Amino acid sequence: MTAALSIRNLHKQYDNGFEALKGIDLDVQPGDFFALLGPNGAGKSTTIGIICSLVRKTAGQIAIFGTDIDRNFSLAKQYIGVVPQEFNFNQFEKVIDIVKTQAGYFGLPPKLAAERTEKYLRQLGLWEKRHQRSRMLSGGMKRRLMIARALVHEPRLLVLDEPTAGVDIELRRSMWQFLKAINASGTTIILTTHYLEEAESLCRNVAIIDQGKIIHNTSIKQLLRQLNKEVFVLDTREALTEMPTIEGYPGQLIDEHSFEVEVVKGKSLNKLFANLSERDIHVTSMRNKANRLEELFVSLVEPHRNETAEAQL
Amino acid sequence: MNAGQQWVAFTTILVKEVRRFMRIWQQTLLPPAITIALYFVIFGKLIGPRIGEMSGFTYIEFVVPGLIMMSVITNAYGNVVSSFFGTKFQRSIEELLVSPVPNYIILLGYVIGGVARGLAVGVIVTLLSLFFTDLQVSHLGVTVAIVFLTAVLFALAGFINAVFANSFDDISIIPTFVLTPLTYLGGVFYSISMLPPFWQAVSLANPVLYMVNTFRYGLLGVSDINVAWAFVMVTGFCALLFFFSLFLLERGKRLRS
Ligand SMILES: Nc1ncnc2c1ncn2[C@@H]1O[C@H](COP(=O)(O)OP(=O)(O)OP(=O)(O)O)[C@@H](O)[C@H]1O
Ligand SMILES: [Mg+2]
């Protein structure tokens, strides 16, 4: 099966001499929902910029559904829809004109362009706003406008660079639903994000990029399995004055009615609860501590950075 | 892209360009109309009669073709330079860069958009001139052809300016320091036969002179220069700037990092 995206030995050195990508290899299979994770400045946007020809590569090959972007750029571009990290539409144009114009750039005849524009503006909840100038939209609406614009030629590969940055939780969830539906209907999706939660609930496979190199490329399940401990937050009915010391479950008090405990993956929680019951502490609720991406990075990026640091010595 | 899709892409860019200058007509169509109308009043009614004849015509008759041409030049140039620079500045150029539109279509779309504005202003100015003088057309084909080619040439020049520009200052420097002197000294207001031989020779190095005179020839039937040679030169310049612009686009000059 030809990969939806295949990147080989991709290098990028910017004009100022900065080496943003140091030899990237990546394959994304058709139908996949793929996450590109990495800290600020890792090279995510650079990679995406090269894929959709906004950034010139220094070396390497890229093929979209088997079509080399250097050999048949016209066909390769027909396959891709891109939602960039920064807003890049004309602020003075009307919403409907922005989307319809993009359809025209892809060669869609006017009637089809109008139909598609309506279809995607409706799907993204922007149809009512179609006659507004784009600068009058809220941040979340602007993001959705860029998604509609990216979909109007119905690409086989949709690439989104931090699509949910600056989007509230409710809207974020509805955007996830939307992207899942698009993916279920056969569109391959690649997205970059800083939220592991986002990658976890959407994506099947993931690559982690740091300092211009892919340091990890695996399935989300595999990746999460590598998180060898989890932190849970427990709320209690009784007021606590200090952290209940329980052997094997280190933790700390958050406030009177809650504390967090660290649990090594695979370890039973029964002992923890039994211990709490003995002390007459009643747990009323329990949740995963939210931002696990940090932990993940610490566990993955740090050793790799030490290695490179050592290599440099 | 096949030919049909390329045509769609071209008309899309053109429609977008026309929509832009129509939307801001107070900045694009009105000011040139007012400026040129003032020239007509001053040269036609106030000081024109004192100047007397030029090349066998009243001064207003002589100056109208020059002023029409001047407005076509400034507006064709101005439209492309500000529109394409604005597109770069707002980064909406990326909409084109990610699409499969070939570079020559991008170029043609913007250039013909500039030509459309140049001609629109040209028509407005021509209509205004009818309040001040009777317009005759001696050679219709020559008139239409030279206006069109001139608009194309300056639209291309505006495009190149926009590609190189990094700031809003950069898009006003060339018009102020190059374009305005060339047009003012390009036979818009006078016949070069009035000049001493040395300055006549210098004037002949100014391409605008050839376009203005050819246009005047089309309307009045008189010219300071050889009209056929003017066409060869203007067409040559158009080809030169076209391929240079295309070269800049192919290299992604200042468009792709
Ligand atoms: N035009 C440019 N010229 C020089 N260096 C650049 C340019 N664009 C990006 N860089 C540098 O390249 C590196 C990678 O940038 P990139 O935008 O790809 O990171 P990113 O992974 O998308 O980060 P973020 O999560 O913050 O969006 C950064 O160090 C950045 O400073
Ligand atoms: Mg980025």
Coordinates of C-alpha atoms and ligand atoms in Angstrom, one line a residue:
Chain A
M1 CA 0.0 0.0 0.0
T2 CA 1.4 3.5 -0.9
A3 CA 1.7 5.7 2.1
A4 CA -0.4 8.8 2.3
L5 CA 2.7 10.7 3.3
S6 CA 6.2 9.5 3.0
I7 CA 9.1 11.6 4.1
R8 CA 12.7 10.6 3.6
N9 CA 15.8 12.3 5.0
L10 CA 14.3 15.7 5.2
H11 CA 16.6 18.6 6.1
K12 CA 15.9 22.2 6.5
Q13 CA 18.3 25.0 7.1
Y14 CA 16.7 28.5 7.2
D15 CA 18.4 31.4 5.4
N16 CA 19.8 32.6 8.7
G17 CA 21.7 29.3 9.0
F18 CA 19.5 27.7 11.6
E19 CA 19.1 24.0 11.1
A20 CA 15.4 23.3 11.9
L21 CA 15.2 19.8 10.6
K22 CA 18.1 17.3 10.8
G23 CA 17.0 14.4 8.7
I24 CA 13.4 13.3 9.3
D25 CA 11.9 10.1 8.1
L26 CA 8.2 9.5 8.5
D27 CA 5.4 7.4 7.0
V28 CA 1.7 7.9 7.5
Q29 CA -0.6 5.3 6.2
P30 CA -3.8 6.0 4.3
G31 CA -6.8 6.4 6.6
D32 CA -4.6 7.1 9.6
F33 CA -5.1 9.8 12.2
F34 CA -1.6 10.8 13.0
A35 CA -0.2 13.2 15.6
L36 CA 3.0 15.1 15.4
L37 CA 3.9 16.0 19.0
G38 CA 6.8 18.1 20.2
P39 CA 7.8 21.1 22.3
N40 CA 7.9 24.7 21.0
G41 CA 10.4 25.1 18.2
A42 CA 10.8 21.4 17.6
G43 CA 10.2 21.7 13.9
K44 CA 6.6 20.7 13.5
S45 CA 5.5 23.7 11.5
T46 CA 8.6 23.6 9.4
T47 CA 7.8 20.0 8.5
I48 CA 4.2 20.8 7.6
G49 CA 5.3 23.9 5.7
I50 CA 7.6 21.8 3.5
I51 CA 4.9 19.2 3.0
C52 CA 2.5 21.8 1.6
S53 CA 5.3 23.8 -0.2
L54 CA 5.2 26.9 1.9
V55 CA 8.8 26.3 3.0
R56 CA 11.6 25.2 0.7
K57 CA 13.4 22.1 1.8
T58 CA 17.2 21.9 1.9
A59 CA 17.3 18.2 1.1
G60 CA 15.2 15.1 1.2
Q61 CA 12.1 13.6 -0.6
I62 CA 8.4 13.8 0.1
A63 CA 5.7 11.8 -1.6
I64 CA 2.0 12.3 -1.1
F65 CA 0.1 9.1 -2.0
G66 CA 3.1 8.0 -4.0
T67 CA 3.4 11.3 -5.9
D68 CA 6.7 13.1 -5.4
I69 CA 6.1 16.8 -4.7
D70 CA 9.1 17.7 -6.8
R71 CA 8.0 15.7 -9.8
N72 CA 4.3 16.4 -10.0
F73 CA 3.6 19.2 -7.7
S74 CA 0.3 20.0 -9.2
L75 CA -1.1 16.5 -8.4
A76 CA 0.6 16.3 -5.0
K77 CA -1.0 19.6 -4.0
Q78 CA -4.5 18.4 -5.1
Y79 CA -4.2 15.7 -2.5
I80 CA -3.4 18.0 0.4
G81 CA -5.5 20.4 2.5
V82 CA -3.7 22.4 5.1
V83 CA -4.8 24.4 8.2
P84 CA -1.8 26.5 9.2
Q85 CA -0.9 27.5 12.7
E86 CA -1.2 31.3 12.1
F87 CA -4.3 32.9 10.5
N88 CA -3.4 33.6 6.9
F89 CA -6.5 34.8 5.1
N90 CA -7.3 38.2 3.9
Q91 CA -8.8 40.1 6.8
F92 CA -11.0 42.3 4.6
E93 CA -12.6 39.5 2.6
K94 CA -16.0 38.0 3.3
V95 CA -16.0 34.5 4.8
I96 CA -17.8 33.1 1.8
D97 CA -15.4 34.7 -0.7
I98 CA -12.4 33.3 1.1
V99 CA -13.6 29.7 0.8
K100 CA -15.0 30.0 -2.7
T101 CA -11.7 31.7 -3.9
Q102 CA -9.7 28.8 -2.5
A103 CA -12.0 26.4 -4.4
G104 CA -11.2 28.4 -7.6
Y105 CA -7.5 28.1 -6.9
F106 CA -8.0 24.3 -7.0
G107 CA -9.8 24.6 -10.3
L108 CA -13.3 23.8 -9.1
P109 CA -15.8 25.3 -11.5
P110 CA -18.0 28.0 -10.0
K111 CA -21.1 26.0 -9.5
L112 CA -19.3 23.2 -7.7
A113 CA -17.2 25.8 -5.8
A114 CA -20.4 27.4 -4.5
E115 CA -21.9 24.0 -3.4
R116 CA -18.8 22.9 -1.6
T117 CA -18.4 26.3 0.0
E118 CA -22.0 26.1 1.4
K119 CA -21.5 22.5 2.5
Y120 CA -18.3 23.1 4.5
L121 CA -19.4 26.5 5.9
R122 CA -22.6 24.8 7.2
Q123 CA -20.6 21.8 8.6
L124 CA -18.4 24.2 10.5
G125 CA -21.2 26.4 11.7
L126 CA -20.2 29.4 9.8
W127 CA -22.9 29.7 7.2
E128 CA -24.8 32.4 9.2
K129 CA -21.5 34.4 9.2
R130 CA -20.8 34.0 5.5
H131 CA -21.3 37.7 4.6
Q132 CA -19.1 38.9 7.5
R133 CA -15.6 40.2 6.9
S134 CA -13.2 37.6 8.2
R135 CA -11.6 40.0 10.7
M136 CA -14.9 40.3 12.5
L137 CA -14.9 36.6 13.4
S138 CA -13.8 35.3 16.8
G139 CA -10.6 33.3 17.2
G140 CA -12.5 30.0 17.2
M141 CA -14.5 30.9 14.1
K142 CA -11.3 31.9 12.3
R143 CA -9.9 28.5 13.0
R144 CA -13.0 26.9 11.6
L145 CA -12.9 29.1 8.6
M146 CA -9.4 27.8 7.9
I147 CA -10.7 24.2 8.2
A148 CA -13.5 24.9 5.8
R149 CA -11.1 26.5 3.4
A150 CA -8.7 23.4 3.6
L151 CA -11.6 21.0 2.9
V152 CA -13.2 22.7 0.0
H153 CA -11.3 20.7 -2.6
E154 CA -11.9 17.5 -0.6
P155 CA -8.3 16.5 -0.1
R156 CA -7.3 13.0 0.7
L157 CA -4.8 14.2 3.3
L158 CA -5.7 16.9 5.8
V159 CA -2.9 18.5 7.7
L160 CA -3.7 20.7 10.7
D161 CA -1.1 22.7 12.6
E162 CA -2.4 23.2 16.2
P163 CA -6.0 23.4 15.1
T164 CA -7.4 23.8 18.6
A165 CA -4.9 26.4 19.9
G166 CA -7.0 29.2 21.5
V167 CA -10.2 27.3 21.2
D168 CA -12.5 26.8 24.2
I169 CA -13.2 23.3 25.6
E170 CA -16.7 23.0 24.2
L171 CA -15.6 24.0 20.7
R172 CA -12.5 21.9 20.9
R173 CA -14.7 18.8 21.6
S174 CA -17.0 19.6 18.7
M175 CA -14.0 20.1 16.5
W176 CA -12.7 16.7 17.6
Q177 CA -16.1 15.1 16.7
F178 CA -15.9 16.8 13.3
L179 CA -12.3 15.6 12.6
K180 CA -13.2 12.1 13.7
A181 CA -16.1 12.1 11.2
I182 CA -13.9 13.4 8.4
N183 CA -11.3 10.7 9.2
A184 CA -14.0 8.0 9.4
S185 CA -15.1 9.0 5.9
G186 CA -11.7 8.1 4.6
T187 CA -9.6 11.3 4.9
T188 CA -6.1 10.8 6.3
I189 CA -5.4 13.4 9.0
I190 CA -2.1 14.6 10.4
L191 CA -2.2 17.1 13.2
T192 CA 0.3 18.8 15.5
T193 CA -0.6 19.6 19.1
H194 CA 0.7 20.3 22.5
Y195 CA -2.2 18.5 24.2
L196 CA -1.6 14.8 24.8
E197 CA -5.3 14.5 25.6
E198 CA -6.0 15.7 22.1
A199 CA -3.6 13.2 20.5
E200 CA -5.0 10.5 22.8
S201 CA -8.6 11.0 22.0
L202 CA -8.1 11.5 18.2
C203 CA -5.0 9.8 16.9
R204 CA -3.9 6.2 16.4
N205 CA -0.2 6.9 15.7
V206 CA 2.2 9.4 16.8
A207 CA 5.7 10.8 16.1
I208 CA 7.5 12.9 18.6
I209 CA 9.8 15.4 17.2
D210 CA 12.4 17.4 19.2
Q211 CA 15.2 19.7 18.0
G212 CA 14.6 18.7 14.4
K213 CA 14.7 15.0 14.9
I214 CA 12.0 12.3 15.3
I215 CA 12.8 10.7 18.6
H216 CA 9.8 8.4 18.8
N217 CA 7.4 7.0 16.3
T218 CA 4.8 4.6 17.5
S219 CA 1.1 4.0 18.2
I220 CA -0.6 6.1 20.8
K221 CA -1.4 2.9 22.8
Q222 CA 2.2 2.0 22.9
L223 CA 3.2 5.4 23.9
L224 CA 0.7 5.6 26.8
R225 CA 1.9 2.3 28.0
Q226 CA 5.3 3.8 28.3
L227 CA 4.0 6.2 30.8
N228 CA 5.0 4.0 33.7
K229 CA 3.2 5.8 36.3
E230 CA 0.0 7.7 36.6
V231 CA -1.0 10.4 38.9
F232 CA -4.5 10.3 40.3
V233 CA -6.4 13.1 42.2
L234 CA -8.7 11.8 44.9
D235 CA -11.4 13.9 46.6
T236 CA -12.4 13.0 50.1
R237 CA -15.5 13.6 52.1
E238 CA -13.5 14.0 55.3
A239 CA -11.3 17.0 55.8
L240 CA -7.6 16.1 55.8
T241 CA -4.9 17.9 57.7
E242 CA -2.0 15.9 56.3
M243 CA -1.3 13.5 53.5
P244 CA -2.3 10.0 54.5
T245 CA 1.0 8.0 54.4
I246 CA 0.4 4.8 52.5
E247 CA 3.3 2.6 51.7
G248 CA 3.9 2.2 47.9
Y249 CA 1.7 5.1 47.0
P250 CA 3.6 8.3 47.4
G251 CA 1.6 11.5 47.1
Q252 CA 0.8 14.9 48.5
L253 CA -2.0 16.9 49.8
I254 CA -3.6 19.4 47.5
D255 CA -6.1 20.9 49.9
E256 CA -8.4 19.9 52.7
H257 CA -10.5 17.7 50.6
S258 CA -8.1 16.3 48.0
F259 CA -4.7 14.8 47.5
E260 CA -2.8 13.2 44.6
V261 CA -1.1 9.8 44.5
E262 CA 1.4 8.4 42.1
V263 CA 0.7 4.9 41.0
V264 CA 3.1 2.7 39.1
K265 CA 1.4 1.3 36.0
G266 CA -0.2 -2.1 36.5
K267 CA -0.2 -1.8 40.3
S268 CA -3.5 -2.6 41.9
L269 CA -5.4 0.2 43.4
N270 CA -7.3 -2.0 45.8
K271 CA -4.7 -1.8 48.5
L272 CA -4.8 2.0 48.3
F273 CA -8.6 2.0 48.9
A274 CA -8.5 -0.7 51.5
N275 CA -6.0 1.4 53.4
L276 CA -8.1 4.5 53.1
S277 CA -11.2 2.6 54.3
E278 CA -9.4 1.4 57.3
R279 CA -8.7 5.1 58.2
D280 CA -12.3 6.0 57.6
I281 CA -11.4 8.2 54.7
H282 CA -14.1 8.1 52.0
V283 CA -13.2 8.9 48.5
T284 CA -16.0 10.7 46.7
S285 CA -14.4 11.0 43.3
M286 CA -11.2 10.3 41.5
R287 CA -9.6 11.4 38.2
N288 CA -6.4 11.3 36.2
K289 CA -4.3 14.4 36.7
A290 CA -4.8 16.3 33.5
N291 CA -1.6 17.4 31.9
R292 CA 0.4 14.2 31.3
L293 CA 2.2 15.5 28.3
E294 CA 4.8 17.1 30.5
E295 CA 5.5 13.8 32.2
L296 CA 5.7 12.2 28.8
F297 CA 8.2 14.7 27.5
V298 CA 10.2 14.4 30.6
S299 CA 10.3 10.7 30.2
L300 CA 11.1 10.7 26.5
V301 CA 12.8 14.0 25.6
E302 CA 15.1 14.3 28.6
P303 CA 17.1 11.1 28.1
H304 CA 17.4 11.9 24.4
R305 CA 18.7 15.4 25.2
N306 CA 21.2 14.0 27.7
E307 CA 22.4 11.6 25.0
T308 CA 22.9 14.4 22.5
A309 CA 24.6 16.5 25.2
E310 CA 26.9 13.6 25.9
A311 CA 27.6 13.0 22.2
Q312 CA 28.6 16.6 22.0
L313 CA 31.1 16.4 24.8
Chain B
M1 CA -4.0 21.2 -13.7
N2 CA -5.6 20.9 -17.1
A3 CA -6.5 23.9 -19.2
G4 CA -10.0 24.2 -17.9
Q5 CA -8.9 24.2 -14.3
Q6 CA -6.2 26.8 -15.1
W7 CA -8.8 29.0 -16.6
V8 CA -11.0 28.7 -13.5
A9 CA -7.9 29.6 -11.3
F10 CA -7.1 32.6 -13.6
T11 CA -10.7 34.0 -13.5
T12 CA -10.8 33.4 -9.7
I13 CA -7.7 35.6 -9.2
L14 CA -9.0 38.2 -11.6
V15 CA -12.4 38.3 -10.0
K16 CA -10.8 38.7 -6.6
E17 CA -8.7 41.5 -7.8
V18 CA -11.6 43.4 -9.4
R19 CA -13.7 42.8 -6.3
R20 CA -10.8 44.3 -4.3
F21 CA -10.5 47.6 -6.2
M22 CA -14.3 47.9 -6.5
R23 CA -14.7 47.4 -2.7
I24 CA -12.3 50.3 -1.9
W25 CA -13.3 52.5 -4.9
Q26 CA -12.9 55.5 -2.7
Q27 CA -9.2 54.8 -2.6
T28 CA -8.8 53.3 -6.1
L29 CA -11.1 55.0 -8.5
L30 CA -12.1 58.3 -7.0
P31 CA -8.7 59.9 -6.3
P32 CA -7.3 59.6 -9.8
A33 CA -10.6 60.9 -11.2
I34 CA -10.4 64.0 -9.0
T35 CA -6.7 64.6 -9.7
I36 CA -7.1 64.4 -13.4
A37 CA -10.2 66.5 -13.4
L38 CA -8.2 69.2 -11.7
Y39 CA -5.5 69.0 -14.4
F40 CA -8.3 69.4 -17.0
V41 CA -9.7 72.5 -15.2
I42 CA -6.2 74.0 -14.8
F43 CA -4.8 73.2 -18.2
G44 CA -8.0 73.3 -20.2
K45 CA -9.7 76.4 -18.8
L46 CA -7.2 78.4 -16.8
I47 CA -3.7 78.4 -18.2
G48 CA -4.2 76.2 -21.3
P49 CA -5.5 79.1 -23.5
R50 CA -2.3 81.1 -22.7
I51 CA 0.0 78.3 -23.7
G52 CA -1.4 78.4 -27.2
E53 CA -0.9 75.6 -29.6
M54 CA 1.2 72.5 -29.3
S55 CA 2.0 70.2 -32.3
G56 CA -0.9 72.0 -34.1
F57 CA -3.5 71.4 -31.4
T58 CA -5.0 73.5 -28.5
Y59 CA -3.2 72.7 -25.3
I60 CA -6.1 70.8 -23.8
E61 CA -6.4 68.6 -26.9
F62 CA -2.7 67.9 -26.6
V63 CA -2.6 67.2 -22.9
V64 CA -5.7 65.0 -22.6
P65 CA -4.1 61.9 -24.2
G66 CA -1.1 62.3 -22.0
L67 CA -3.2 62.6 -18.8
I68 CA -5.3 59.5 -19.8
M69 CA -2.1 57.5 -20.3
M70 CA -0.6 58.8 -17.0
S71 CA -3.6 57.6 -15.1
V72 CA -3.6 54.2 -16.7
I73 CA 0.1 53.8 -15.9
T74 CA -0.2 54.9 -12.2
N75 CA -3.2 52.8 -11.6
A76 CA -2.1 49.6 -13.3
Y77 CA 1.1 49.8 -11.3
G78 CA -0.5 50.9 -8.1
N79 CA -3.1 48.1 -8.1
V80 CA -0.7 45.2 -8.5
V81 CA 1.9 46.6 -6.1
S82 CA -0.5 47.2 -3.3
S83 CA -2.6 44.2 -3.9
F84 CA 0.2 41.7 -4.2
F85 CA 2.2 43.2 -1.4
G86 CA -0.9 43.2 0.8
T87 CA -1.4 39.5 0.0
K88 CA 2.2 38.9 1.0
F89 CA 1.9 41.0 4.1
Q90 CA -1.3 39.3 5.3
R91 CA 0.1 35.9 4.3
S92 CA -2.9 35.1 2.2
I93 CA -0.4 34.5 -0.6
E94 CA -0.1 31.1 1.2
E95 CA -3.6 30.3 -0.2
L96 CA -2.1 30.4 -3.6
L97 CA 1.2 28.7 -2.7
V98 CA -0.5 25.6 -1.3
S99 CA -2.7 25.4 -4.4
P100 CA -1.8 23.7 -7.7
V101 CA -2.1 27.0 -9.6
P102 CA 1.0 27.3 -11.9
N103 CA 3.1 30.4 -11.4
Y104 CA 2.3 31.9 -14.8
I105 CA -1.4 31.8 -14.0
I106 CA -0.8 33.6 -10.6
L107 CA 1.2 36.3 -12.6
L108 CA -1.4 36.7 -15.3
G109 CA -4.2 36.9 -12.7
Y110 CA -2.6 39.8 -10.9
V111 CA -1.4 41.5 -14.0
I112 CA -4.7 41.4 -15.7
G113 CA -6.3 42.6 -12.5
G114 CA -4.0 45.6 -12.6
V115 CA -4.8 46.1 -16.2
A116 CA -8.5 46.1 -15.3
R117 CA -8.0 48.9 -12.8
G118 CA -5.8 50.9 -15.2
L119 CA -8.4 50.6 -17.9
A120 CA -11.3 51.4 -15.6
V121 CA -9.6 54.6 -14.5
G122 CA -8.6 55.3 -18.1
V123 CA -12.3 55.1 -19.1
I124 CA -13.4 57.3 -16.2
V125 CA -10.8 59.9 -17.1
T126 CA -11.7 59.7 -20.8
L127 CA -15.4 60.3 -20.0
L128 CA -14.4 63.3 -17.8
S129 CA -12.3 64.8 -20.5
L130 CA -15.4 65.0 -22.7
F131 CA -16.5 67.9 -20.5
F132 CA -13.4 69.9 -21.6
T133 CA -12.7 68.9 -25.2
D134 CA -13.9 66.9 -28.1
L135 CA -12.2 63.6 -28.4
Q136 CA -11.3 62.3 -31.8
V137 CA -9.8 58.9 -32.6
S138 CA -7.6 58.8 -35.6
H139 CA -6.4 55.2 -35.3
L140 CA -8.6 53.1 -33.0
G141 CA -6.5 49.9 -33.2
V142 CA -3.3 51.7 -32.3
T143 CA -5.1 53.5 -29.4
V144 CA -6.5 50.3 -27.9
A145 CA -3.4 48.3 -28.4
I146 CA -1.0 50.8 -26.8
V147 CA -3.2 51.4 -23.8
F148 CA -3.5 47.7 -23.2
L149 CA 0.2 47.0 -23.6
T150 CA 1.2 49.9 -21.4
A151 CA -1.2 48.8 -18.7
V152 CA 0.4 45.2 -18.9
L153 CA 3.9 46.6 -18.7
F154 CA 3.3 48.7 -15.6
A155 CA 1.2 46.0 -14.0
L156 CA 4.2 43.7 -14.4
A157 CA 6.5 46.4 -13.0
G158 CA 4.2 46.7 -10.0
F159 CA 4.3 43.0 -9.5
I160 CA 8.1 42.9 -9.4
N161 CA 8.1 45.9 -7.0
A162 CA 5.7 44.0 -4.7
V163 CA 7.8 40.8 -4.8
F164 CA 10.9 42.7 -3.6
A165 CA 9.1 44.9 -1.1
N166 CA 9.5 44.1 2.6
S167 CA 7.6 47.1 4.0
F168 CA 4.9 49.6 3.0
D169 CA 7.7 52.1 2.4
D170 CA 9.2 49.9 -0.3
I171 CA 6.0 50.1 -2.3
S172 CA 5.9 53.9 -2.4
I173 CA 9.6 54.5 -3.1
I174 CA 9.6 53.3 -6.7
P175 CA 6.4 55.1 -7.7
T176 CA 7.7 58.4 -6.1
F177 CA 11.3 58.3 -7.3
V178 CA 11.0 56.4 -10.6
L179 CA 7.5 56.3 -11.9
T180 CA 6.4 59.9 -11.4
P181 CA 9.6 61.5 -12.9
L182 CA 9.4 59.1 -15.9
T183 CA 5.8 60.0 -16.6
Y184 CA 6.1 63.7 -16.0
L185 CA 9.1 63.9 -18.2
G186 CA 7.6 61.4 -20.7
G187 CA 5.9 63.8 -23.0
V188 CA 2.6 64.0 -21.1
F189 CA 2.6 67.8 -20.8
Y190 CA 4.8 68.9 -23.7
S191 CA 6.2 67.9 -27.1
I192 CA 9.9 67.0 -26.9
S193 CA 10.4 69.1 -30.0
M194 CA 10.4 72.1 -27.6
L195 CA 13.5 70.8 -25.9
P196 CA 17.1 71.5 -26.8
P197 CA 18.7 68.6 -28.8
F198 CA 20.6 67.2 -25.8
W199 CA 17.4 66.9 -23.7
Q200 CA 15.6 65.5 -26.7
A201 CA 18.1 62.7 -26.9
V202 CA 17.9 62.1 -23.1
S203 CA 14.1 62.0 -23.3
L204 CA 14.3 59.3 -26.0
A205 CA 15.7 57.0 -23.4
N206 CA 12.5 57.2 -21.5
P207 CA 10.2 54.3 -22.4
V208 CA 7.1 56.3 -21.2
L209 CA 7.7 58.8 -23.9
Y210 CA 7.1 56.1 -26.6
M211 CA 3.8 55.0 -25.0
V212 CA 2.4 58.4 -24.5
N213 CA 3.3 59.5 -28.0
T214 CA 1.9 56.4 -29.5
F215 CA -1.4 56.9 -27.7
R216 CA -1.4 60.5 -28.7
Y217 CA -0.8 59.3 -32.3
G218 CA -3.8 57.0 -32.0
L219 CA -6.1 59.9 -30.9
L220 CA -4.7 63.0 -32.6
G221 CA -2.6 61.5 -35.4
V222 CA 0.7 63.2 -34.3
S223 CA 3.7 61.8 -32.6
D224 CA 7.3 62.8 -31.6
I225 CA 8.5 59.2 -32.3
N226 CA 8.2 56.3 -34.6
V227 CA 5.0 54.4 -33.6
A228 CA 6.0 51.0 -35.0
W229 CA 9.3 51.1 -33.1
A230 CA 7.3 52.0 -30.0
F231 CA 5.2 48.8 -30.3
V232 CA 8.3 46.7 -30.8
M233 CA 9.8 48.2 -27.7
V234 CA 6.8 48.0 -25.4
T235 CA 6.1 44.4 -26.4
G236 CA 9.8 43.6 -25.8
F237 CA 9.7 45.2 -22.3
C238 CA 6.5 43.3 -21.5
A239 CA 8.1 40.0 -22.5
L240 CA 11.2 40.8 -20.5
L241 CA 9.4 41.8 -17.3
F242 CA 7.0 38.8 -17.7
F243 CA 9.8 36.3 -17.7
F244 CA 11.7 38.1 -14.9
S245 CA 8.5 38.0 -12.8
L246 CA 8.1 34.3 -13.6
F247 CA 11.7 33.6 -12.6
L248 CA 11.1 35.4 -9.3
L249 CA 8.0 33.3 -8.6
E250 CA 9.7 30.0 -9.6
R251 CA 12.5 30.7 -7.2
G252 CA 10.0 31.6 -4.5
K253 CA 11.8 34.9 -4.0
R254 CA 10.7 36.4 -0.7
L255 CA 7.6 34.3 -0.8
R256 CA 8.8 31.0 0.7
S257 CA 11.2 30.8 3.6
Ligands
LIG1 N1 11.7 31.7 8.9 C1 12.6 31.2 9.8 N2 13.8 31.6 9.8 C2 14.7 31.1 10.7 N3 14.4 30.2 11.7 C3 13.1 29.8 11.7 C4 12.1 30.2 10.8 N4 11.0 29.6 11.1 C5 11.2 28.8 12.1 N5 12.5 28.9 12.5 C6 13.1 28.2 13.6 O1 13.0 26.8 13.4 C7 12.7 26.1 14.5 C8 11.5 25.2 14.3 O2 10.3 26.1 14.2 P1 8.9 25.5 14.0 O3 8.0 26.7 13.7 O4 8.9 24.4 13.0 O5 8.6 24.9 15.4 P2 7.2 24.2 15.9 O6 7.6 22.8 16.3 O7 6.1 24.4 15.0 O8 7.0 25.0 17.3 P3 5.6 25.5 17.9 O9 5.1 24.4 18.7 O10 6.1 26.6 18.8 O11 4.7 26.0 16.9 C9 12.5 27.1 15.6 O12 13.7 27.2 16.4 C10 12.4 28.4 14.9 O13 12.9 29.5 15.6
MG2 MG 4.4 25.4 15.0

